[in-house]
Amino acid sequence: MEHKNDKKLLSWREAWKTNTKLLQLLRRQRPRLLALRITKDIWGALTPYVGIYLSALIIEELSGSRDPDTLLRLVLATLLSAALISLAGAILDRTLAVENADWYYYCRKLLGDKMLDMDFCIMDETRTQQELSTILQNQNGGGWGMGRGLDLIDSLFSSLFTLLGGLALTVTLFTSRVPESAENMTFLNSPLFLLPILAAMLAVTWLAPMLSNKSESYYALNADAHNLGNRLFGHFGFLGYFNDRGVDMRIYRQDIVCEKYNSDKTSTFSSKGPFAKLGRGPMGMYAAASAAVSGILTGAIYVFVCLKAWAGAFGIGMMTQYIGSITRFATGLSSLISNAGMIRINSTFVKQIFDFLEKPNVMYQGSLTTEKRNDRQYEVEFRDVSFRYPGAAQSAEHSEQQYALRHVNIKFKVGQRLAVVGPNGSGKTTFIKLLCRLYDPTEGAILLNGFDIRKYNYREYLSIFSVVFQDFALADLPLGENVAASSAYDRALVSSCLEKAGFSERLKELPRGLDTYLHRTLDEDGITLSGGEQQKVALARALYKDSPFIVLDEPTAALDPIAEAEIYSKFNDIIEDKTAIYISHRLSSCKFCDEILVFDKGNIVQKGSHASLVADSDGKYHALWYAQAQYYDRQEQEEIL
Ligand code: ADP
């Protein structure tokens, strides 16, 4: 599990474009936050100069005429301004904290909304999942992304204002002249002398952040290794947290085998790992050099200002002002450069997020309406449909094997009961996924009432299907809302659907009935349902939707034999006039179906009624049937037949 360093920094141009986009997003979505941040930047950058300016006046007065009234006025002004500045700053901070939290939430939700908005086939691709995981890793592990982006732009502005403020109060340092009486010190007045000072200042101010960015950039350039390290640590370091792993951990002592990841000294963040090496090597050297260079600059400023004061260019009060404002000017300049560098580094990660958010959907969206027909006269046809999952390899030699479905032809009318059987991996679930247009066929077409399903409005098309997939998900919501998939619902109807699905006994036991939360995530009084009970709720949800098509993928796999028998005994009542498509491994439960499709290696190899298929002794169904039937006794077999 090693990662090469394959990150490249964006060019300055691209970084600029990416950050402009980020600011535009902020302006559109959260204009108040933008305005507040700018106000805070100006406020934070300029207000320190009030203190610097007033203290200089006080010292000047103390070292000059020392008039008590003037001093009192100055001290009061200093105290009052400091109090007002702090008060306004605190109010701004509080308001900003709320807005910042909202922005953080917005950025996270943006990714979730994008995932929901994606064509299912894109969302389901491994690449998409990896991209999302990388973005989240970068955010949680390295702190890179939109939140950081905004903070950095913010700091950039604030350092710009700091720099300008410092500059304004420093100009007179260079214009105030050492008096001629100072003789040999008058060289400080020479413009030729000023230039190298300025140049040295700029060079040093430039160098410090450059070196510090160089050090920081190792994190970004090694983001993949950083992410991998975080993932391993996040997983193996916290195995004890997860109660669903608790049993296996104990029985198989997985803690021992997993511990090797925690105790590996050469792993990403350990003492002999790559980051420790970088820290002792170039990263540490650059960081130390940067700190040293900043120290030298501050020293140089002190020497220059002190020399001028000593030579009599200005008084001791002004010296305080110059030292204060130049130091701030230097800090401003240095953080301006440092921020610019960090913005460039962070842009790579922001661009990654924008690229993800801008991933286009590929499925054609038609506008035909399906109309909720009262007669429920719908006819579906698979016309020579073949399908290959997007991630499947496309090399010519293996292409045939990569098809999950091959030349499927089938037509079914409303009201039919259709069973789909076949070995694992034969394409049954894929067949249902194509029917629900989670994917489009690679070849051929699926028609609804004679029109390609791509031509229908997708939401409307989906509304004619109720599906219970094997890996269905129930929400952390009250039972009733789960069944109805809505907050406002018909309670009697929900109860009757739950009853049809065999959940009525359990419902009676629930103290808060339909208002009982499923799972304990959000409510301590919530209930944890068993797999079979969950399946019943999922079935009730499909019934409540009351769509013309009901599709059940192994609907009774988790049910006990009694519950299963109960459901089958009233299957016709449950399904009513709907078209039922029903995937099952238990062939005995398919015999009530009008037609059975037998899938094998992506093809429909047989179709017909149970009796005709069992009779075909060369067929797949016959083999599957007798493989299972050996577990029933003869009488049961005859009953089933
Ligand atoms: P069944 O429901 O009959 O067990 P599936 O329809 O789930 O079979 O799978 C058919 C084939 O498609 C299998 O070979 C499976 O590995 C492959 N397959 C299923 N889902 C995916 C997917 N999301 N990406 C790539 N291949 C898949």
XYZ file of C-alpha atoms and ligand atoms in Angstrom:
668
model
C 0.000 0.000 0.000
C 2.468 2.589 -1.154
C 1.779 5.777 -2.954
C 3.981 7.671 -5.317
C 4.065 11.415 -5.171
C 2.049 12.282 -8.287
C 0.618 15.705 -7.396
C 1.547 18.769 -9.402
C 0.952 22.349 -8.377
C -1.398 24.369 -10.575
C 0.089 27.245 -12.530
C -0.495 30.714 -11.067
C -2.998 31.383 -13.864
C -5.035 28.310 -13.124
C -4.836 29.021 -9.405
C -6.194 32.511 -10.044
C -9.074 31.132 -12.125
C -9.948 28.532 -9.501
C -10.016 31.048 -6.673
C -12.037 33.555 -8.651
C -14.559 30.801 -9.140
C -14.568 30.087 -5.431
C -15.201 33.758 -4.678
C -17.977 33.889 -7.244
C -19.611 30.885 -5.614
C -19.349 32.607 -2.251
C -20.790 35.858 -3.648
C -23.746 34.011 -5.171
C -24.455 31.680 -2.275
C -23.339 33.519 0.857
C -22.955 37.267 0.059
C -23.320 38.193 3.748
C -20.356 36.043 4.684
C -18.230 37.683 1.998
C -19.149 41.188 3.181
C -18.516 40.282 6.821
C -15.157 38.721 6.055
C -13.963 41.762 4.115
C -15.086 44.082 6.936
C -13.276 41.891 9.450
C -10.106 41.906 7.337
C -10.024 45.685 7.098
C -10.903 46.044 10.753
C -8.318 43.522 11.938
C -5.580 44.966 9.754
C -6.034 48.659 10.398
C -7.109 48.936 14.033
C -3.707 47.986 15.526
C -2.330 51.171 13.998
C -4.637 53.257 16.179
C -2.798 51.843 19.215
C 0.610 52.248 17.586
C -0.185 55.851 16.620
C -1.573 56.842 20.043
C 1.252 55.188 22.011
C 3.749 57.050 19.863
C 2.012 60.334 20.734
C 2.058 59.478 24.456
C 5.769 58.638 24.448
C 6.485 61.726 22.392
C 4.600 63.803 24.953
C 6.373 62.079 27.852
C 9.765 62.702 26.355
C 8.774 66.267 25.341
C 6.563 68.855 27.046
C 4.864 66.349 29.440
C 1.656 68.359 29.677
C -0.675 66.482 32.114
C -3.893 67.535 30.308
C -2.612 66.396 26.939
C -1.348 63.152 28.481
C -4.703 62.515 30.159
C -6.552 63.133 26.918
C -4.198 60.814 25.053
C -4.450 58.031 27.636
C -8.258 58.289 27.679
C -8.356 58.231 23.893
C -6.114 55.139 23.893
C -8.271 53.323 26.460
C -11.548 54.257 24.819
C -10.408 53.364 21.328
C -8.987 50.033 22.555
C -12.306 49.218 24.288
C -14.412 50.170 21.262
C -12.161 48.306 18.860
C -12.339 45.139 20.998
C -16.102 45.403 21.356
C -16.720 45.849 17.643
C -14.193 43.064 16.899
C -15.973 40.699 19.278
C -19.375 41.429 17.727
C -17.916 40.818 14.279
C -16.322 37.576 15.465
C -19.564 36.220 16.888
C -21.521 37.018 13.748
C -18.802 35.531 11.604
C -18.607 32.323 13.633
C -22.227 31.536 12.747
C -21.730 32.387 9.088
C -18.496 30.360 8.928
C -20.182 27.290 10.371
C -22.911 27.703 7.774
C -20.321 27.898 4.970
C -18.602 24.778 6.246
C -21.956 22.981 6.234
C -22.746 24.328 2.779
C -19.443 23.040 1.326
C -20.037 19.559 2.717
C -23.649 19.495 1.577
C -22.594 20.559 -1.897
C -20.775 17.251 -2.368
C -23.695 15.226 -1.017
C -26.169 17.047 -3.259
C -23.920 16.447 -6.251
C -23.786 12.725 -5.508
C -27.593 12.621 -5.348
C -27.918 14.602 -8.523
C -25.573 12.365 -10.515
C -26.792 9.742 -12.910
C -26.781 6.580 -10.855
C -24.393 4.924 -13.285
C -21.798 7.677 -12.708
C -22.324 7.709 -8.959
C -21.865 3.960 -8.861
C -18.525 4.001 -10.699
C -15.525 3.124 -8.557
C -13.753 6.176 -9.955
C -16.473 8.518 -8.649
C -16.364 6.934 -5.212
C -12.590 7.278 -5.178
C -12.742 10.916 -6.220
C -15.198 11.714 -3.447
C -13.129 9.818 -0.936
C -9.962 11.680 -1.999
C -11.717 15.043 -1.634
C -12.970 14.133 1.839
C -9.579 12.776 2.817
C -7.897 15.975 1.698
C -10.397 17.996 3.700
C -10.247 15.924 6.862
C -6.618 14.870 6.763
C -4.671 17.766 5.261
C -7.352 20.440 5.770
C -7.234 21.300 2.047
C -10.283 22.423 0.110
C -12.926 25.137 -0.084
C -12.963 26.030 3.611
C -9.203 26.521 3.643
C -9.452 28.331 0.303
C -11.703 30.957 1.774
C -9.582 31.331 4.903
C -6.502 31.846 2.757
C -8.097 34.435 0.475
C -9.253 36.125 3.631
C -5.760 36.151 5.099
C -4.408 37.427 1.799
C -6.668 40.478 1.995
C -5.946 41.017 5.617
C -2.180 40.901 5.031
C -2.616 43.353 2.168
C -4.410 45.809 4.455
C -1.822 45.266 7.199
C 0.917 46.003 4.705
C -0.770 49.167 3.426
C -1.453 50.402 6.954
C 2.167 49.771 7.941
C 3.361 51.531 4.834
C 1.253 54.633 5.543
C 2.765 55.057 8.992
C 6.284 54.323 7.799
C 6.627 56.803 4.941
C 7.934 59.567 7.213
C 10.695 57.271 8.474
C 12.355 57.695 5.137
C 11.435 61.352 4.592
C 12.442 62.655 8.035
C 16.037 63.761 7.764
C 18.935 63.385 10.134
C 19.992 67.030 11.005
C 23.210 68.308 9.457
C 24.579 68.702 12.998
C 24.802 64.918 13.236
C 27.762 65.129 10.837
C 28.905 61.662 9.877
C 25.441 60.205 10.481
C 23.958 62.278 7.653
C 24.789 59.429 5.297
C 21.476 57.967 6.513
C 19.744 60.724 4.498
C 21.199 59.547 1.234
C 18.612 58.072 -1.140
C 21.334 55.706 -2.358
C 21.494 54.329 1.137
C 17.738 53.821 1.301
C 17.508 51.712 -1.804
C 19.672 48.823 -0.623
C 17.824 48.870 2.726
C 14.504 48.592 0.950
C 15.871 45.957 -1.401
C 17.286 43.919 1.483
C 14.002 44.242 3.345
C 12.035 43.084 0.349
C 14.440 40.243 -0.356
C 14.345 39.014 3.202
C 10.587 39.445 3.446
C 10.274 37.482 0.256
C 12.661 34.786 1.312
C 11.056 33.902 4.657
C 7.619 32.944 3.319
C 9.154 31.334 0.256
C 11.121 29.030 2.502
C 8.145 28.364 4.749
C 5.909 27.584 1.737
C 8.551 25.283 0.389
C 8.407 23.417 3.670
C 4.567 23.330 3.679
C 4.385 22.206 0.054
C 5.804 18.807 1.018
C 2.482 18.030 2.676
C 0.525 18.942 -0.429
C 2.887 17.221 -2.836
C 2.632 14.078 -0.760
C -1.131 14.385 -0.257
C -1.747 10.883 -1.600
C 0.642 9.316 0.886
C -0.847 11.536 3.581
C -4.365 10.372 2.663
C -3.370 6.736 2.584
C -1.741 7.100 5.991
C -4.853 8.788 7.339
C -7.087 6.107 5.901
C -5.041 3.309 7.413
C -4.871 5.056 10.738
C -8.559 6.049 10.607
C -9.448 2.432 9.958
C -7.041 0.297 11.934
C -6.512 2.798 14.732
C -10.182 2.838 15.709
C -11.365 -0.716 15.190
C -12.504 -0.880 18.787
C -15.093 1.854 18.139
C -17.378 -0.208 15.937
C -19.790 -2.476 17.731
C -20.765 -4.269 14.513
C -17.202 -5.611 14.327
C -16.975 -6.451 18.017
C -17.952 -10.108 17.726
C -15.625 -11.029 14.855
C -12.786 -9.076 16.427
C -13.091 -11.223 19.538
C -13.673 -14.607 17.933
C -10.950 -14.299 15.306
C -8.696 -11.980 17.327
C -8.626 -9.591 14.376
C -7.214 -6.996 16.753
C -3.896 -8.855 16.756
C -3.552 -9.111 13.004
C -4.687 -5.492 12.558
C -2.316 -4.191 15.219
C 0.632 -4.573 12.859
C -0.624 -1.489 11.015
C -0.618 0.509 14.243
C 2.791 -0.581 15.414
C 4.592 -0.341 12.084
C 7.390 2.185 12.665
C 7.797 2.800 8.952
C 4.132 3.682 8.340
C 3.228 7.138 7.057
C 3.280 9.117 10.295
C 5.520 6.924 12.444
C 9.012 7.732 13.648
C 10.691 6.039 10.676
C 7.972 6.912 8.175
C 8.188 9.259 5.172
C 6.847 12.349 6.958
C 9.239 11.923 9.860
C 12.093 11.701 7.335
C 10.869 14.820 5.547
C 10.519 16.599 8.893
C 14.093 15.808 9.855
C 15.233 16.561 6.313
C 14.170 19.264 3.850
C 10.839 20.213 5.449
C 12.457 20.970 8.798
C 15.408 22.760 7.209
C 13.180 25.067 5.165
C 10.960 25.841 8.170
C 14.003 26.646 10.346
C 15.613 28.783 7.622
C 12.373 30.711 7.223
C 12.171 31.521 10.937
C 15.846 32.588 11.005
C 15.460 34.894 8.018
C 12.456 36.652 9.629
C 14.542 37.240 12.765
C 17.340 38.825 10.751
C 14.880 41.209 9.096
C 13.441 42.362 12.423
C 16.983 42.942 13.695
C 17.904 44.990 10.623
C 14.817 47.205 11.032
C 15.697 47.903 14.656
C 19.253 48.889 13.721
C 18.123 51.296 10.974
C 15.388 52.986 13.021
C 17.596 53.253 16.118
C 20.458 54.764 14.117
C 18.146 57.447 12.682
C 16.668 58.253 16.091
C 20.124 58.372 17.625
C 21.242 60.783 14.923
C 18.250 62.972 15.795
C 15.942 62.479 12.805
C 12.973 61.934 15.129
C 12.133 61.545 18.797
C 11.761 58.470 20.908
C 7.938 58.403 20.434
C 8.233 58.213 16.690
C 10.746 55.443 17.109
C 8.042 53.304 18.778
C 5.680 54.083 15.923
C 8.217 53.194 13.252
C 9.302 49.975 14.902
C 5.661 48.977 15.402
C 4.495 49.878 11.935
C 7.515 48.525 10.079
C 7.265 45.258 11.937
C 3.630 45.085 10.913
C 4.488 46.092 7.364
C 7.015 43.270 7.236
C 4.566 40.810 8.775
C 1.936 41.934 6.259
C 4.263 41.520 3.319
C 5.552 38.214 4.521
C 2.100 36.788 5.139
C 0.902 38.193 1.794
C 3.538 36.159 0.001
C 3.084 33.164 2.211
C -0.689 33.240 1.665
C -0.304 33.600 -2.065
C 1.899 30.494 -2.075
C -0.511 28.549 0.094
C -3.438 29.621 -2.077
C -1.631 28.168 -5.056
C -1.032 24.902 -3.229
C -4.628 24.732 -2.008
C -5.975 25.537 -5.497
C -5.056 22.043 -6.678
C -7.495 20.698 -4.130
C -10.206 23.287 -4.786
C -9.976 22.524 -8.501
C -10.421 18.851 -7.714
C -13.686 19.744 -5.953
C -14.918 21.948 -8.805
C -14.064 19.234 -11.340
C -16.105 16.818 -9.275
C -19.041 19.225 -8.935
C -18.987 19.864 -12.662
C -18.964 16.225 -13.691
C -21.628 16.147 -16.375
C -24.517 13.708 -16.362
C -24.500 11.498 -19.413
C -27.933 9.941 -19.533
C -30.369 11.419 -22.012
C -33.362 12.973 -20.243
C -36.567 12.819 -22.234
C -39.741 14.730 -21.571
C -42.492 12.253 -22.443
C -44.954 11.845 -19.639
C -45.890 8.398 -18.331
C -49.255 9.581 -16.923
C -50.537 7.733 -13.911
C -52.943 5.678 -15.974
C -55.950 4.426 -14.069
C -56.154 1.356 -16.267
C -52.463 0.710 -15.481
C -52.041 -0.400 -19.065
C -48.307 -0.543 -19.306
C -46.270 -2.881 -21.433
C -42.537 -3.210 -21.113
C -40.306 -4.737 -23.736
C -36.575 -5.536 -23.657
C -35.534 -5.535 -27.292
C -32.219 -7.303 -27.849
C -30.705 -5.683 -24.779
C -27.020 -6.205 -23.970
C -25.244 -4.492 -21.136
C -21.725 -4.066 -19.899
C -21.024 -2.201 -16.632
C -19.107 1.034 -17.242
C -16.125 -0.127 -15.182
C -15.830 -3.495 -17.008
C -12.684 -3.955 -19.118
C -13.245 -3.460 -22.797
C -10.336 -5.364 -24.283
C -11.414 -7.224 -27.407
C -10.431 -10.679 -26.209
C -12.495 -10.470 -23.010
C -15.310 -8.285 -24.212
C -17.874 -11.113 -24.428
C -17.223 -12.130 -20.844
C -17.631 -8.570 -19.640
C -21.273 -8.386 -20.607
C -23.582 -8.712 -17.597
C -26.529 -9.146 -19.979
C -26.482 -10.449 -23.533
C -29.276 -10.248 -26.143
C -32.155 -10.166 -23.696
C -35.571 -10.200 -25.355
C -38.676 -10.174 -23.224
C -42.061 -8.483 -23.196
C -44.317 -8.297 -20.188
C -47.735 -6.899 -19.723
C -49.443 -5.352 -16.787
C -50.935 -7.739 -14.261
C -48.445 -10.515 -14.956
C -46.446 -12.220 -12.283
C -42.974 -12.753 -13.549
C -40.267 -14.678 -11.734
C -36.572 -14.253 -12.480
C -34.309 -17.102 -11.415
C -30.745 -18.175 -12.100
C -27.387 -18.764 -10.465
C -25.468 -15.991 -8.680
C -24.000 -13.464 -11.064
C -26.276 -14.507 -13.940
C -27.603 -10.958 -14.424
C -30.902 -10.915 -12.521
C -30.266 -7.739 -10.519
C -28.703 -6.086 -13.550
C -31.902 -6.822 -15.466
C -33.896 -4.940 -12.788
C -31.419 -2.074 -12.693
C -31.822 -1.601 -16.434
C -35.591 -1.760 -16.095
C -35.420 1.072 -13.554
C -33.058 2.929 -15.879
C -30.294 3.130 -13.315
C -28.171 2.297 -16.348
C -28.895 2.540 -20.062
C -28.382 -0.590 -22.183
C -25.059 -0.807 -23.993
C -26.900 -2.226 -27.006
C -30.599 -2.640 -27.810
C -33.471 -0.757 -26.185
C -36.083 -0.997 -23.481
C -39.535 0.195 -24.459
C -42.486 1.310 -22.392
C -45.732 1.220 -24.362
C -43.709 1.231 -27.557
C -41.409 4.184 -26.726
C -37.786 3.978 -25.712
C -37.711 4.592 -21.950
C -35.012 7.239 -22.470
C -37.682 9.460 -24.018
C -39.695 9.624 -20.800
C -39.209 12.131 -18.065
C -36.999 10.142 -15.724
C -38.721 11.040 -12.454
C -42.092 10.131 -13.913
C -40.727 6.929 -15.336
C -39.334 5.934 -11.938
C -42.668 6.663 -10.294
C -44.255 3.639 -11.978
C -41.902 1.275 -10.118
C -41.825 0.121 -6.524
C -38.644 -1.814 -5.967
C -37.249 -3.644 -2.978
C -33.592 -4.238 -3.737
C -31.560 -6.631 -1.653
C -29.477 -3.825 -0.249
C -32.427 -1.512 0.445
C -31.893 1.273 2.954
C -34.358 2.484 5.565
C -33.928 6.026 6.817
C -33.285 7.116 10.413
C -36.864 8.378 10.562
C -40.073 7.263 12.266
C -41.539 4.009 10.983
C -44.562 5.693 9.371
C -42.428 8.217 7.492
C -40.213 5.409 6.284
C -43.109 3.469 4.844
C -44.741 6.518 3.278
C -41.467 8.203 2.284
C -43.137 11.403 3.390
C -43.770 13.363 6.613
C -47.471 13.734 5.920
C -49.093 10.393 5.270
C -52.233 8.289 5.508
C -51.796 6.428 8.820
C -54.468 3.843 8.121
C -52.932 3.019 4.766
C -49.432 2.733 6.254
C -50.747 0.362 8.949
C -52.543 -1.741 6.361
C -49.375 -1.999 4.201
C -47.384 -3.039 7.256
C -50.013 -5.641 8.007
C -49.844 -7.035 4.480
C -46.088 -7.252 4.838
C -46.474 -9.263 8.047
C -45.375 -6.518 10.435
C -48.643 -5.976 12.340
C -47.717 -7.994 15.439
C -44.470 -6.106 15.849
C -46.249 -2.803 15.245
C -48.590 -3.484 18.165
C -45.602 -3.888 20.478
C -44.153 -0.508 19.609
C -45.009 2.009 22.329
C -45.034 4.914 19.909
C -46.458 2.924 17.011
C -45.845 4.528 13.635
C -43.987 7.369 15.330
C -41.253 5.076 16.608
C -37.879 5.945 15.164
C -36.009 3.242 13.280
C -32.429 2.903 14.511
C -31.114 4.633 17.592
C -28.977 7.171 15.769
C -31.357 10.076 16.307
C -33.619 8.907 19.077
C -32.725 6.891 22.155
C -36.152 5.293 22.094
C -35.657 4.170 18.500
C -35.788 0.478 17.658
C -33.255 -1.788 16.058
C -35.065 -4.131 13.691
C -33.822 -7.556 12.703
C -32.945 -8.190 9.054
C -36.292 -9.940 8.454
C -38.267 -7.154 10.126
C -36.489 -4.566 8.035
C -37.359 -6.514 4.933
C -41.022 -6.409 5.945
C -40.883 -2.630 6.386
C -39.194 -2.301 2.988
C -41.944 -4.399 1.451
C -44.611 -2.253 3.138
C -42.897 0.840 1.688
C -43.089 -0.657 -1.799
C -46.786 -1.432 -1.272
C -47.567 2.064 -0.010
C -46.082 3.574 -3.158
C -48.753 1.658 -5.045
C -46.991 1.768 -8.390
C -48.165 -0.313 -11.336
C -44.938 -2.344 -11.207
C -43.634 -3.971 -8.087
C -40.163 -5.452 -8.248
C -38.920 -7.657 -5.442
C -35.322 -8.834 -5.325
C -35.195 -11.822 -2.983
C -38.035 -10.324 -0.950
C -38.111 -13.060 1.658
C -34.406 -13.948 1.913
C -34.169 -12.705 5.489
C -37.564 -13.962 6.642
C -38.078 -17.006 8.821
C -39.961 -19.895 7.180
C -43.238 -19.052 8.927
C -43.120 -15.391 7.964
C -42.192 -16.390 4.422
C -45.068 -18.855 4.147
C -47.412 -16.184 5.492
C -46.328 -13.672 2.864
C -46.685 -16.178 0.036
C -50.114 -17.290 1.189
C -51.379 -13.777 0.638
C -49.090 -12.789 -2.211
C -51.946 -12.339 -4.655
C -53.723 -10.000 -2.215
C -50.552 -8.078 -1.670
C -49.772 -7.630 -5.345
C -53.380 -7.002 -6.387
C -53.500 -5.893 -10.013
C -49.861 -4.800 -10.149
C -47.273 -6.307 -12.411
C -44.910 -8.203 -10.157
C -41.347 -9.048 -11.047
C -39.854 -11.222 -8.538
C -36.292 -12.531 -8.161
C -35.821 -15.587 -6.039
C -33.466 -18.423 -5.335
C -36.242 -20.393 -3.740
C -37.831 -21.962 -6.786
C -40.703 -23.390 -4.754
C -41.925 -19.868 -4.240
C -41.961 -19.071 -7.970
C -44.618 -21.487 -9.001
C -47.469 -19.067 -8.562
C -45.910 -16.871 -11.267
C -47.342 -16.784 -14.777
C -43.933 -16.894 -16.342
C -40.465 -17.732 -15.121
C -37.330 -16.340 -16.789
C -34.229 -18.422 -16.252
C -31.009 -16.421 -16.466
C -27.603 -17.927 -17.013
C -24.384 -16.002 -17.771
C -26.354 -12.926 -18.763
C -28.728 -14.700 -21.148
C -32.337 -15.721 -20.728
C -31.860 -19.416 -21.377
C -35.427 -20.567 -20.682
C -38.833 -19.107 -20.088
C -42.215 -20.630 -19.300
C -44.432 -21.826 -16.500
C -43.075 -23.775 -13.560
C -44.616 -27.032 -14.744
C -43.247 -26.766 -18.285
C -39.770 -25.815 -17.072
C -39.537 -28.643 -14.558
C -40.616 -31.029 -17.266
C -37.686 -30.042 -19.507
C -35.114 -32.389 -18.048
C -32.222 -30.933 -20.106
C -32.892 -27.400 -18.994
C -31.175 -25.220 -16.398
C -34.381 -24.842 -14.384
C -34.698 -28.593 -14.017
C -31.125 -28.746 -12.654
C -31.700 -25.868 -10.260
C -35.009 -27.330 -9.123
C -33.629 -30.746 -8.337
C -30.585 -29.300 -6.618
C -32.983 -27.697 -4.162
C -35.678 -30.355 -4.154
C -33.387 -32.976 -2.649
C -33.815 -31.124 0.639
C -37.583 -31.527 0.646
C -39.176 -34.891 1.396
C -41.201 -36.551 -1.321
C -44.540 -35.399 0.005
C -43.394 -31.788 0.137
C -42.033 -32.083 -3.396
C -45.343 -33.309 -4.671
C -47.118 -30.544 -2.846
C -44.832 -28.009 -4.376
C -45.138 -29.492 -7.836
P -27.321 -11.699 -9.953
O -28.321 -10.677 -9.492
O -27.906 -12.662 -10.922
O -26.642 -12.400 -8.843
P -25.892 -9.432 -11.044
O -26.865 -8.874 -12.011
O -25.786 -8.739 -9.725
O -26.187 -10.979 -10.792
O -24.455 -9.470 -11.698
C -24.215 -9.888 -13.030
C -22.742 -9.667 -13.376
O -22.430 -8.290 -13.380
C -21.791 -10.315 -12.373
O -20.725 -10.877 -13.087
C -21.300 -9.161 -11.519
O -19.992 -9.379 -11.084
C -21.357 -8.002 -12.494
N -21.676 -6.741 -11.780
C -22.722 -6.522 -10.966
N -22.734 -5.250 -10.512
C -21.654 -4.643 -11.061
C -21.113 -3.315 -11.015
N -21.693 -2.331 -10.310
N -20.000 -3.078 -11.717
C -19.403 -4.036 -12.445
N -19.865 -5.293 -12.556
C -20.973 -5.619 -11.880
